[in-house]
Amino acid sequence: MNQNPYLIPANTKKGELILGIFRPIDLVIFLVGVGITLLALVIMSLANAIDNVTSILAILPAGIAVVLVFPFPNYHNVRVAFGEVINFYTNRQKYVWRGWCSKYEFKDK
């Protein structure tokens, strides 16, 4: 029997991530969003300018950052999924039907 004693588990890439969740850029996005929100909330509380609209505007950066780094099925997170969708729709695609031929010869017109 040919058994390989060096099997690689399916989640090996997770070990390369920070805390098993974040890439470095994801962690930066998350920390910057939360930091801006905390700073805005502190400034609002010191200025006694707390109302519904300013509270929502102050919490918005953290909300956006959390949504962008949230895990998404078949992708690393929502930010990566958005990037793939943008990449798909902005790049030029040319799909050529090859038929059922065993050989493929591409002739550019």
PDB file of N, CA and C in Angstrom:
ATOM      1  N   MET A   1       0.821  -1.175   0.000  1.00  0.00           N
ATOM      2  CA  MET A   1       0.000   0.000   0.000  1.00  0.00           C
ATOM      3  C   MET A   1       0.874   1.251   0.000  1.00  0.00           C
ATOM      4  N   ASN A   2       0.480   2.217  -0.788  1.00  0.00           N
ATOM      5  CA  ASN A   2       1.246   3.453  -0.889  1.00  0.00           C
ATOM      6  C   ASN A   2       0.574   4.510  -0.015  1.00  0.00           C
ATOM      7  N   GLN A   3       1.014   4.592   1.223  1.00  0.00           N
ATOM      8  CA  GLN A   3       0.447   5.582   2.131  1.00  0.00           C
ATOM      9  C   GLN A   3       1.441   6.713   2.334  1.00  0.00           C
ATOM     10  N   ASN A   4       0.934   7.921   2.204  1.00  0.00           N
ATOM     11  CA  ASN A   4       1.775   9.095   2.397  1.00  0.00           C
ATOM     12  C   ASN A   4       1.662   9.523   3.861  1.00  0.00           C
ATOM     13  N   PRO A   5       2.760   9.457   4.627  1.00  0.00           N
ATOM     14  CA  PRO A   5       2.669   9.858   6.035  1.00  0.00           C
ATOM     15  C   PRO A   5       2.630  11.381   6.211  1.00  0.00           C
ATOM     16  N   TYR A   6       2.830  12.118   5.130  1.00  0.00           N
ATOM     17  CA  TYR A   6       2.875  13.573   5.223  1.00  0.00           C
ATOM     18  C   TYR A   6       1.621  14.182   4.612  1.00  0.00           C
ATOM     19  N   LEU A   7       0.491  13.886   5.175  1.00  0.00           N
ATOM     20  CA  LEU A   7      -0.750  14.458   4.690  1.00  0.00           C
ATOM     21  C   LEU A   7      -0.872  15.906   5.155  1.00  0.00           C
ATOM     22  N   ILE A   8      -1.326  16.745   4.267  1.00  0.00           N
ATOM     23  CA  ILE A   8      -1.489  18.158   4.586  1.00  0.00           C
ATOM     24  C   ILE A   8      -2.950  18.400   4.923  1.00  0.00           C
ATOM     25  N   PRO A   9      -3.237  18.930   6.102  1.00  0.00           N
ATOM     26  CA  PRO A   9      -4.645  19.194   6.433  1.00  0.00           C
ATOM     27  C   PRO A   9      -5.224  20.288   5.552  1.00  0.00           C
ATOM     28  N   ALA A  10      -6.536  20.303   5.455  1.00  0.00           N
ATOM     29  CA  ALA A  10      -7.224  21.242   4.570  1.00  0.00           C
ATOM     30  C   ALA A  10      -7.120  22.689   5.049  1.00  0.00           C
ATOM     31  N   ASN A  11      -6.851  22.913   6.310  1.00  0.00           N
ATOM     32  CA  ASN A  11      -6.842  24.269   6.843  1.00  0.00           C
ATOM     33  C   ASN A  11      -5.434  24.792   7.121  1.00  0.00           C
ATOM     34  N   THR A  12      -4.451  24.415   6.321  1.00  0.00           N
ATOM     35  CA  THR A  12      -3.084  24.865   6.577  1.00  0.00           C
ATOM     36  C   THR A  12      -2.907  26.358   6.367  1.00  0.00           C
ATOM     37  N   LYS A  13      -3.663  26.952   5.454  1.00  0.00           N
ATOM     38  CA  LYS A  13      -3.539  28.396   5.218  1.00  0.00           C
ATOM     39  C   LYS A  13      -4.024  29.201   6.418  1.00  0.00           C
ATOM     40  N   LYS A  14      -4.904  28.626   7.216  1.00  0.00           N
ATOM     41  CA  LYS A  14      -5.423  29.349   8.381  1.00  0.00           C
ATOM     42  C   LYS A  14      -4.310  29.637   9.390  1.00  0.00           C
ATOM     43  N   GLY A  15      -3.302  28.792   9.435  1.00  0.00           N
ATOM     44  CA  GLY A  15      -2.180  29.003  10.344  1.00  0.00           C
ATOM     45  C   GLY A  15      -1.317  30.190   9.969  1.00  0.00           C
ATOM     46  N   GLU A  16      -1.393  30.623   8.720  1.00  0.00           N
ATOM     47  CA  GLU A  16      -0.611  31.777   8.273  1.00  0.00           C
ATOM     48  C   GLU A  16      -1.302  33.106   8.597  1.00  0.00           C
ATOM     49  N   LEU A  17      -2.549  33.048   9.042  1.00  0.00           N
ATOM     50  CA  LEU A  17      -3.305  34.259   9.321  1.00  0.00           C
ATOM     51  C   LEU A  17      -3.084  34.731  10.754  1.00  0.00           C
ATOM     52  N   ILE A  18      -3.268  36.006  10.996  1.00  0.00           N
ATOM     53  CA  ILE A  18      -3.152  36.570  12.333  1.00  0.00           C
ATOM     54  C   ILE A  18      -4.400  36.172  13.112  1.00  0.00           C
ATOM     55  N   LEU A  19      -4.219  35.524  14.242  1.00  0.00           N
ATOM     56  CA  LEU A  19      -5.300  34.978  15.069  1.00  0.00           C
ATOM     57  C   LEU A  19      -6.154  33.975  14.308  1.00  0.00           C
ATOM     58  N   GLY A  20      -5.632  33.430  13.222  1.00  0.00           N
ATOM     59  CA  GLY A  20      -6.368  32.468  12.424  1.00  0.00           C
ATOM     60  C   GLY A  20      -7.498  33.066  11.619  1.00  0.00           C
ATOM     61  N   ILE A  21      -7.639  34.388  11.616  1.00  0.00           N
ATOM     62  CA  ILE A  21      -8.763  35.046  10.949  1.00  0.00           C
ATOM     63  C   ILE A  21      -8.298  36.116   9.962  1.00  0.00           C
ATOM     64  N   PHE A  22      -7.348  36.951  10.376  1.00  0.00           N
ATOM     65  CA  PHE A  22      -7.027  38.172   9.647  1.00  0.00           C
ATOM     66  C   PHE A  22      -5.756  38.046   8.819  1.00  0.00           C
ATOM     67  N   ARG A  23      -5.810  38.594   7.620  1.00  0.00           N
ATOM     68  CA  ARG A  23      -4.587  38.899   6.893  1.00  0.00           C
ATOM     69  C   ARG A  23      -4.114  40.234   7.448  1.00  0.00           C
ATOM     70  N   PRO A  24      -2.866  40.606   7.223  1.00  0.00           N
ATOM     71  CA  PRO A  24      -2.404  41.896   7.757  1.00  0.00           C
ATOM     72  C   PRO A  24      -3.253  43.086   7.291  1.00  0.00           C
ATOM     73  N   ILE A  25      -3.650  43.122   6.022  1.00  0.00           N
ATOM     74  CA  ILE A  25      -4.450  44.248   5.537  1.00  0.00           C
ATOM     75  C   ILE A  25      -5.836  44.232   6.166  1.00  0.00           C
ATOM     76  N   ASP A  26      -6.394  43.043   6.412  1.00  0.00           N
ATOM     77  CA  ASP A  26      -7.703  42.952   7.062  1.00  0.00           C
ATOM     78  C   ASP A  26      -7.638  43.478   8.487  1.00  0.00           C
ATOM     79  N   LEU A  27      -6.586  43.138   9.179  1.00  0.00           N
ATOM     80  CA  LEU A  27      -6.422  43.621  10.548  1.00  0.00           C
ATOM     81  C   LEU A  27      -6.259  45.135  10.572  1.00  0.00           C
ATOM     82  N   VAL A  28      -5.530  45.684   9.609  1.00  0.00           N
ATOM     83  CA  VAL A  28      -5.361  47.142   9.527  1.00  0.00           C
ATOM     84  C   VAL A  28      -6.707  47.814   9.254  1.00  0.00           C
ATOM     85  N   ILE A  29      -7.484  47.276   8.316  1.00  0.00           N
ATOM     86  CA  ILE A  29      -8.806  47.847   8.010  1.00  0.00           C
ATOM     87  C   ILE A  29      -9.690  47.815   9.250  1.00  0.00           C
ATOM     88  N   PHE A  30      -9.702  46.683   9.943  1.00  0.00           N
ATOM     89  CA  PHE A  30     -10.539  46.537  11.133  1.00  0.00           C
ATOM     90  C   PHE A  30     -10.118  47.510  12.238  1.00  0.00           C
ATOM     91  N   LEU A  31      -8.821  47.584  12.513  1.00  0.00           N
ATOM     92  CA  LEU A  31      -8.341  48.459  13.587  1.00  0.00           C
ATOM     93  C   LEU A  31      -8.530  49.936  13.258  1.00  0.00           C
ATOM     94  N   VAL A  32      -8.331  50.315  12.009  1.00  0.00           N
ATOM     95  CA  VAL A  32      -8.527  51.714  11.624  1.00  0.00           C
ATOM     96  C   VAL A  32     -10.004  52.090  11.741  1.00  0.00           C
ATOM     97  N   GLY A  33     -10.905  51.215  11.290  1.00  0.00           N
ATOM     98  CA  GLY A  33     -12.332  51.496  11.391  1.00  0.00           C
ATOM     99  C   GLY A  33     -12.794  51.630  12.831  1.00  0.00           C
ATOM    100  N   VAL A  34     -12.360  50.714  13.684  1.00  0.00           N
ATOM    101  CA  VAL A  34     -12.736  50.771  15.093  1.00  0.00           C
ATOM    102  C   VAL A  34     -12.086  51.985  15.768  1.00  0.00           C
ATOM    103  N   GLY A  35     -10.840  52.288  15.407  1.00  0.00           N
ATOM    104  CA  GLY A  35     -10.158  53.446  15.983  1.00  0.00           C
ATOM    105  C   GLY A  35     -10.827  54.758  15.623  1.00  0.00           C
ATOM    106  N   ILE A  36     -11.235  54.905  14.368  1.00  0.00           N
ATOM    107  CA  ILE A  36     -11.936  56.124  13.947  1.00  0.00           C
ATOM    108  C   ILE A  36     -13.257  56.259  14.698  1.00  0.00           C
ATOM    109  N   THR A  37     -13.960  55.139  14.875  1.00  0.00           N
ATOM    110  CA  THR A  37     -15.228  55.171  15.598  1.00  0.00           C
ATOM    111  C   THR A  37     -15.021  55.570  17.052  1.00  0.00           C
ATOM    112  N   LEU A  38     -14.038  54.974  17.710  1.00  0.00           N
ATOM    113  CA  LEU A  38     -13.776  55.326  19.109  1.00  0.00           C
ATOM    114  C   LEU A  38     -13.384  56.790  19.247  1.00  0.00           C
ATOM    115  N   LEU A  39     -12.539  57.260  18.344  1.00  0.00           N
ATOM    116  CA  LEU A  39     -12.121  58.661  18.377  1.00  0.00           C
ATOM    117  C   LEU A  39     -13.324  59.588  18.167  1.00  0.00           C
ATOM    118  N   ALA A  40     -14.192  59.260  17.228  1.00  0.00           N
ATOM    119  CA  ALA A  40     -15.373  60.083  16.978  1.00  0.00           C
ATOM    120  C   ALA A  40     -16.324  60.076  18.172  1.00  0.00           C
ATOM    121  N   LEU A  41     -16.488  58.920  18.805  1.00  0.00           N
ATOM    122  CA  LEU A  41     -17.366  58.856  19.977  1.00  0.00           C
ATOM    123  C   LEU A  41     -16.812  59.650  21.155  1.00  0.00           C
ATOM    124  N   VAL A  42     -15.495  59.615  21.337  1.00  0.00           N
ATOM    125  CA  VAL A  42     -14.883  60.400  22.417  1.00  0.00           C
ATOM    126  C   VAL A  42     -15.039  61.889  22.140  1.00  0.00           C
ATOM    127  N   ILE A  43     -14.801  62.291  20.912  1.00  0.00           N
ATOM    128  CA  ILE A  43     -14.948  63.706  20.562  1.00  0.00           C
ATOM    129  C   ILE A  43     -16.388  64.156  20.732  1.00  0.00           C
ATOM    130  N   MET A  44     -17.332  63.311  20.330  1.00  0.00           N
ATOM    131  CA  MET A  44     -18.748  63.664  20.482  1.00  0.00           C
ATOM    132  C   MET A  44     -19.144  63.790  21.952  1.00  0.00           C
ATOM    133  N   SER A  45     -18.620  62.900  22.790  1.00  0.00           N
ATOM    134  CA  SER A  45     -18.987  62.966  24.206  1.00  0.00           C
ATOM    135  C   SER A  45     -18.365  64.181  24.889  1.00  0.00           C
ATOM    136  N   LEU A  46     -17.160  64.574  24.477  1.00  0.00           N
ATOM    137  CA  LEU A  46     -16.533  65.759  25.058  1.00  0.00           C
ATOM    138  C   LEU A  46     -17.214  67.039  24.588  1.00  0.00           C
ATOM    139  N   ALA A  47     -17.736  67.030  23.375  1.00  0.00           N
ATOM    140  CA  ALA A  47     -18.384  68.220  22.828  1.00  0.00           C
ATOM    141  C   ALA A  47     -19.875  68.262  23.144  1.00  0.00           C
ATOM    142  N   ASN A  48     -20.376  67.265  23.857  1.00  0.00           N
ATOM    143  CA  ASN A  48     -21.804  67.162  24.187  1.00  0.00           C
ATOM    144  C   ASN A  48     -22.678  67.289  22.940  1.00  0.00           C
ATOM    145  N   ALA A  49     -22.256  66.643  21.863  1.00  0.00           N
ATOM    146  CA  ALA A  49     -22.984  66.713  20.592  1.00  0.00           C
ATOM    147  C   ALA A  49     -23.535  65.345  20.229  1.00  0.00           C
ATOM    148  N   ILE A  50     -24.128  64.691  21.192  1.00  0.00           N
ATOM    149  CA  ILE A  50     -24.636  63.347  20.951  1.00  0.00           C
ATOM    150  C   ILE A  50     -26.108  63.416  20.572  1.00  0.00           C
ATOM    151  N   ASP A  51     -26.403  63.046  19.342  1.00  0.00           N
ATOM    152  CA  ASP A  51     -27.782  62.850  18.902  1.00  0.00           C
ATOM    153  C   ASP A  51     -27.791  61.651  17.953  1.00  0.00           C
ATOM    154  N   ASN A  52     -28.942  61.319  17.419  1.00  0.00           N
ATOM    155  CA  ASN A  52     -29.067  60.090  16.641  1.00  0.00           C
ATOM    156  C   ASN A  52     -28.234  60.106  15.361  1.00  0.00           C
ATOM    157  N   VAL A  53     -28.268  61.181  14.621  1.00  0.00           N
ATOM    158  CA  VAL A  53     -27.569  61.240  13.338  1.00  0.00           C
ATOM    159  C   VAL A  53     -26.060  61.183  13.533  1.00  0.00           C
ATOM    160  N   THR A  54     -25.527  61.951  14.462  1.00  0.00           N
ATOM    161  CA  THR A  54     -24.078  61.946  14.677  1.00  0.00           C
ATOM    162  C   THR A  54     -23.614  60.624  15.269  1.00  0.00           C
ATOM    163  N   SER A  55     -24.453  59.994  16.080  1.00  0.00           N
ATOM    164  CA  SER A  55     -24.087  58.679  16.621  1.00  0.00           C
ATOM    165  C   SER A  55     -23.984  57.642  15.505  1.00  0.00           C
ATOM    166  N   ILE A  56     -24.926  57.671  14.584  1.00  0.00           N
ATOM    167  CA  ILE A  56     -24.882  56.733  13.455  1.00  0.00           C
ATOM    168  C   ILE A  56     -23.667  57.008  12.582  1.00  0.00           C
ATOM    169  N   LEU A  57     -23.374  58.278  12.331  1.00  0.00           N
ATOM    170  CA  LEU A  57     -22.196  58.623  11.531  1.00  0.00           C
ATOM    171  C   LEU A  57     -20.903  58.223  12.226  1.00  0.00           C
ATOM    172  N   ALA A  58     -20.876  58.295  13.549  1.00  0.00           N
ATOM    173  CA  ALA A  58     -19.678  57.922  14.287  1.00  0.00           C
ATOM    174  C   ALA A  58     -19.466  56.409  14.277  1.00  0.00           C
ATOM    175  N   ILE A  59     -20.539  55.642  14.296  1.00  0.00           N
ATOM    176  CA  ILE A  59     -20.436  54.181  14.335  1.00  0.00           C
ATOM    177  C   ILE A  59     -20.242  53.590  12.937  1.00  0.00           C
ATOM    178  N   LEU A  60     -20.515  54.350  11.902  1.00  0.00           N
ATOM    179  CA  LEU A  60     -20.424  53.870  10.531  1.00  0.00           C
ATOM    180  C   LEU A  60     -19.047  53.316  10.136  1.00  0.00           C
ATOM    181  N   PRO A  61     -17.910  53.954  10.475  1.00  0.00           N
ATOM    182  CA  PRO A  61     -16.617  53.374  10.076  1.00  0.00           C
ATOM    183  C   PRO A  61     -16.373  51.973  10.650  1.00  0.00           C
ATOM    184  N   ALA A  62     -16.728  51.761  11.903  1.00  0.00           N
ATOM    185  CA  ALA A  62     -16.541  50.430  12.485  1.00  0.00           C
ATOM    186  C   ALA A  62     -17.471  49.428  11.834  1.00  0.00           C
ATOM    187  N   GLY A  63     -18.698  49.833  11.520  1.00  0.00           N
ATOM    188  CA  GLY A  63     -19.634  48.935  10.857  1.00  0.00           C
ATOM    189  C   GLY A  63     -19.155  48.511   9.484  1.00  0.00           C
ATOM    190  N   ILE A  64     -18.642  49.457   8.725  1.00  0.00           N
ATOM    191  CA  ILE A  64     -18.120  49.143   7.392  1.00  0.00           C
ATOM    192  C   ILE A  64     -16.906  48.233   7.496  1.00  0.00           C
ATOM    193  N   ALA A  65     -16.010  48.516   8.445  1.00  0.00           N
ATOM    194  CA  ALA A  65     -14.813  47.689   8.613  1.00  0.00           C
ATOM    195  C   ALA A  65     -15.174  46.268   9.015  1.00  0.00           C
ATOM    196  N   VAL A  66     -16.135  46.114   9.912  1.00  0.00           N
ATOM    197  CA  VAL A  66     -16.548  44.772  10.339  1.00  0.00           C
ATOM    198  C   VAL A  66     -17.171  44.011   9.182  1.00  0.00           C
ATOM    199  N   VAL A  67     -17.990  44.667   8.378  1.00  0.00           N
ATOM    200  CA  VAL A  67     -18.608  43.994   7.232  1.00  0.00           C
ATOM    201  C   VAL A  67     -17.548  43.570   6.220  1.00  0.00           C
ATOM    202  N   LEU A  68     -16.534  44.403   5.987  1.00  0.00           N
ATOM    203  CA  LEU A  68     -15.508  44.067   4.998  1.00  0.00           C
ATOM    204  C   LEU A  68     -14.647  42.879   5.414  1.00  0.00           C
ATOM    205  N   VAL A  69     -14.388  42.706   6.697  1.00  0.00           N
ATOM    206  CA  VAL A  69     -13.525  41.601   7.136  1.00  0.00           C
ATOM    207  C   VAL A  69     -14.320  40.398   7.618  1.00  0.00           C
ATOM    208  N   PHE A  70     -15.644  40.421   7.474  1.00  0.00           N
ATOM    209  CA  PHE A  70     -16.489  39.310   7.897  1.00  0.00           C
ATOM    210  C   PHE A  70     -16.283  38.123   6.956  1.00  0.00           C
ATOM    211  N   PRO A  71     -16.134  36.910   7.479  1.00  0.00           N
ATOM    212  CA  PRO A  71     -15.930  35.730   6.617  1.00  0.00           C
ATOM    213  C   PRO A  71     -17.103  35.509   5.664  1.00  0.00           C
ATOM    214  N   PHE A  72     -16.774  35.044   4.464  1.00  0.00           N
ATOM    215  CA  PHE A  72     -17.767  34.848   3.410  1.00  0.00           C
ATOM    216  C   PHE A  72     -17.511  33.481   2.790  1.00  0.00           C
ATOM    217  N   PRO A  73     -18.546  32.672   2.572  1.00  0.00           N
ATOM    218  CA  PRO A  73     -18.329  31.327   2.020  1.00  0.00           C
ATOM    219  C   PRO A  73     -17.612  31.356   0.667  1.00  0.00           C
ATOM    220  N   ASN A  74     -16.693  30.453   0.475  1.00  0.00           N
ATOM    221  CA  ASN A  74     -15.888  30.271  -0.742  1.00  0.00           C
ATOM    222  C   ASN A  74     -14.898  31.407  -1.010  1.00  0.00           C
ATOM    223  N   TYR A  75     -14.818  32.374  -0.134  1.00  0.00           N
ATOM    224  CA  TYR A  75     -13.844  33.453  -0.224  1.00  0.00           C
ATOM    225  C   TYR A  75     -13.285  33.662   1.175  1.00  0.00           C
ATOM    226  N   HIS A  76     -12.214  34.452   1.269  1.00  0.00           N
ATOM    227  CA  HIS A  76     -11.660  34.705   2.603  1.00  0.00           C
ATOM    228  C   HIS A  76     -12.602  35.575   3.423  1.00  0.00           C
ATOM    229  N   ASN A  77     -13.023  36.672   2.825  1.00  0.00           N
ATOM    230  CA  ASN A  77     -13.970  37.570   3.496  1.00  0.00           C
ATOM    231  C   ASN A  77     -14.719  38.395   2.456  1.00  0.00           C
ATOM    232  N   VAL A  78     -15.558  39.286   2.912  1.00  0.00           N
ATOM    233  CA  VAL A  78     -16.388  40.079   2.008  1.00  0.00           C
ATOM    234  C   VAL A  78     -15.528  40.980   1.127  1.00  0.00           C
ATOM    235  N   ARG A  79     -14.433  41.514   1.669  1.00  0.00           N
ATOM    236  CA  ARG A  79     -13.546  42.385   0.879  1.00  0.00           C
ATOM    237  C   ARG A  79     -12.975  41.640  -0.318  1.00  0.00           C
ATOM    238  N   VAL A  80     -12.553  40.405  -0.126  1.00  0.00           N
ATOM    239  CA  VAL A  80     -12.010  39.599  -1.216  1.00  0.00           C
ATOM    240  C   VAL A  80     -13.107  39.273  -2.231  1.00  0.00           C
ATOM    241  N   ALA A  81     -14.312  38.977  -1.753  1.00  0.00           N
ATOM    242  CA  ALA A  81     -15.421  38.692  -2.664  1.00  0.00           C
ATOM    243  C   ALA A  81     -15.753  39.924  -3.508  1.00  0.00           C
ATOM    244  N   PHE A  82     -15.799  41.121  -2.895  1.00  0.00           N
ATOM    245  CA  PHE A  82     -16.023  42.352  -3.658  1.00  0.00           C
ATOM    246  C   PHE A  82     -14.939  42.552  -4.707  1.00  0.00           C
ATOM    247  N   GLY A  83     -13.693  42.296  -4.331  1.00  0.00           N
ATOM    248  CA  GLY A  83     -12.583  42.430  -5.273  1.00  0.00           C
ATOM    249  C   GLY A  83     -12.714  41.495  -6.461  1.00  0.00           C
ATOM    250  N   GLU A  84     -13.147  40.264  -6.216  1.00  0.00           N
ATOM    251  CA  GLU A  84     -13.336  39.306  -7.305  1.00  0.00           C
ATOM    252  C   GLU A  84     -14.470  39.737  -8.232  1.00  0.00           C
ATOM    253  N   VAL A  85     -15.559  40.234  -7.668  1.00  0.00           N
ATOM    254  CA  VAL A  85     -16.686  40.695  -8.490  1.00  0.00           C
ATOM    255  C   VAL A  85     -16.261  41.893  -9.337  1.00  0.00           C
ATOM    256  N   ILE A  86     -15.563  42.849  -8.731  1.00  0.00           N
ATOM    257  CA  ILE A  86     -15.085  44.019  -9.477  1.00  0.00           C
ATOM    258  C   ILE A  86     -14.105  43.595 -10.554  1.00  0.00           C
ATOM    259  N   ASN A  87     -13.215  42.669 -10.234  1.00  0.00           N
ATOM    260  CA  ASN A  87     -12.247  42.166 -11.199  1.00  0.00           C
ATOM    261  C   ASN A  87     -12.953  41.483 -12.362  1.00  0.00           C
ATOM    262  N   PHE A  88     -13.984  40.706 -12.085  1.00  0.00           N
ATOM    263  CA  PHE A  88     -14.717  40.009 -13.142  1.00  0.00           C
ATOM    264  C   PHE A  88     -15.406  40.986 -14.084  1.00  0.00           C
ATOM    265  N   TYR A  89     -16.049  42.005 -13.543  1.00  0.00           N
ATOM    266  CA  TYR A  89     -16.815  42.923 -14.385  1.00  0.00           C
ATOM    267  C   TYR A  89     -15.969  44.001 -15.054  1.00  0.00           C
ATOM    268  N   THR A  90     -14.769  44.280 -14.561  1.00  0.00           N
ATOM    269  CA  THR A  90     -13.950  45.326 -15.178  1.00  0.00           C
ATOM    270  C   THR A  90     -12.930  44.786 -16.161  1.00  0.00           C
ATOM    271  N   ASN A  91     -12.570  43.512 -16.064  1.00  0.00           N
ATOM    272  CA  ASN A  91     -11.613  42.942 -17.007  1.00  0.00           C
ATOM    273  C   ASN A  91     -12.330  42.474 -18.268  1.00  0.00           C
ATOM    274  N   ARG A  92     -11.606  42.523 -19.325  1.00  0.00           N
ATOM    275  CA  ARG A  92     -12.174  42.097 -20.604  1.00  0.00           C
ATOM    276  C   ARG A  92     -12.107  40.578 -20.700  1.00  0.00           C
ATOM    277  N   GLN A  93     -13.223  39.966 -21.041  1.00  0.00           N
ATOM    278  CA  GLN A  93     -13.254  38.519 -21.179  1.00  0.00           C
ATOM    279  C   GLN A  93     -13.604  38.164 -22.616  1.00  0.00           C
ATOM    280  N   LYS A  94     -12.968  37.126 -23.077  1.00  0.00           N
ATOM    281  CA  LYS A  94     -13.279  36.623 -24.405  1.00  0.00           C
ATOM    282  C   LYS A  94     -13.423  35.114 -24.269  1.00  0.00           C
ATOM    283  N   TYR A  95     -14.630  34.646 -24.429  1.00  0.00           N
ATOM    284  CA  TYR A  95     -14.896  33.225 -24.306  1.00  0.00           C
ATOM    285  C   TYR A  95     -15.048  32.635 -25.700  1.00  0.00           C
ATOM    286  N   VAL A  96     -14.255  31.625 -25.998  1.00  0.00           N
ATOM    287  CA  VAL A  96     -14.257  31.005 -27.313  1.00  0.00           C
ATOM    288  C   VAL A  96     -14.765  29.578 -27.163  1.00  0.00           C
ATOM    289  N   TRP A  97     -15.770  29.229 -27.957  1.00  0.00           N
ATOM    290  CA  TRP A  97     -16.287  27.861 -27.933  1.00  0.00           C
ATOM    291  C   TRP A  97     -15.320  26.973 -28.695  1.00  0.00           C
ATOM    292  N   ARG A  98     -14.801  25.956 -28.030  1.00  0.00           N
ATOM    293  CA  ARG A  98     -13.852  25.050 -28.649  1.00  0.00           C
ATOM    294  C   ARG A  98     -14.540  23.853 -29.300  1.00  0.00           C
ATOM    295  N   GLY A  99     -15.764  23.636 -28.993  1.00  0.00           N
ATOM    296  CA  GLY A  99     -16.438  22.472 -29.543  1.00  0.00           C
ATOM    297  C   GLY A  99     -15.946  21.211 -28.860  1.00  0.00           C
ATOM    298  N   TRP A 100     -16.045  20.142 -29.562  1.00  0.00           N
ATOM    299  CA  TRP A 100     -15.634  18.861 -28.988  1.00  0.00           C
ATOM    300  C   TRP A 100     -14.358  18.361 -29.649  1.00  0.00           C
ATOM    301  N   CYS A 101     -13.529  19.268 -30.110  1.00  0.00           N
ATOM    302  CA  CYS A 101     -12.296  18.888 -30.790  1.00  0.00           C
ATOM    303  C   CYS A 101     -11.241  18.467 -29.782  1.00  0.00           C
ATOM    304  N   SER A 102     -10.383  17.563 -30.208  1.00  0.00           N
ATOM    305  CA  SER A 102      -9.298  17.149 -29.329  1.00  0.00           C
ATOM    306  C   SER A 102      -8.129  18.117 -29.402  1.00  0.00           C
ATOM    307  N   LYS A 103      -8.021  18.848 -30.504  1.00  0.00           N
ATOM    308  CA  LYS A 103      -6.964  19.849 -30.639  1.00  0.00           C
ATOM    309  C   LYS A 103      -7.595  21.231 -30.710  1.00  0.00           C
ATOM    310  N   TYR A 104      -6.875  22.182 -30.170  1.00  0.00           N
ATOM    311  CA  TYR A 104      -7.384  23.550 -30.171  1.00  0.00           C
ATOM    312  C   TYR A 104      -6.360  24.453 -30.815  1.00  0.00           C
ATOM    313  N   GLU A 105      -6.776  25.137 -31.860  1.00  0.00           N
ATOM    314  CA  GLU A 105      -5.899  26.105 -32.523  1.00  0.00           C
ATOM    315  C   GLU A 105      -6.597  27.451 -32.484  1.00  0.00           C
ATOM    316  N   PHE A 106      -5.969  28.402 -31.820  1.00  0.00           N
ATOM    317  CA  PHE A 106      -6.566  29.731 -31.685  1.00  0.00           C
ATOM    318  C   PHE A 106      -6.080  30.599 -32.829  1.00  0.00           C
ATOM    319  N   LYS A 107      -7.035  31.155 -33.566  1.00  0.00           N
ATOM    320  CA  LYS A 107      -6.706  32.056 -34.668  1.00  0.00           C
ATOM    321  C   LYS A 107      -7.280  33.420 -34.320  1.00  0.00           C
ATOM    322  N   ASP A 108      -6.422  34.383 -34.051  1.00  0.00           N
ATOM    323  CA  ASP A 108      -6.877  35.735 -33.703  1.00  0.00           C
ATOM    324  C   ASP A 108      -7.182  36.485 -34.984  1.00  0.00           C
ATOM    325  N   LYS A 109      -8.335  37.069 -35.061  1.00  0.00           N
ATOM    326  CA  LYS A 109      -8.749  37.781 -36.288  1.00  0.00           C
ATOM    327  C   LYS A 109      -8.260  39.191 -36.288  1.00  0.00           C
TER     328      LYS A 109
END
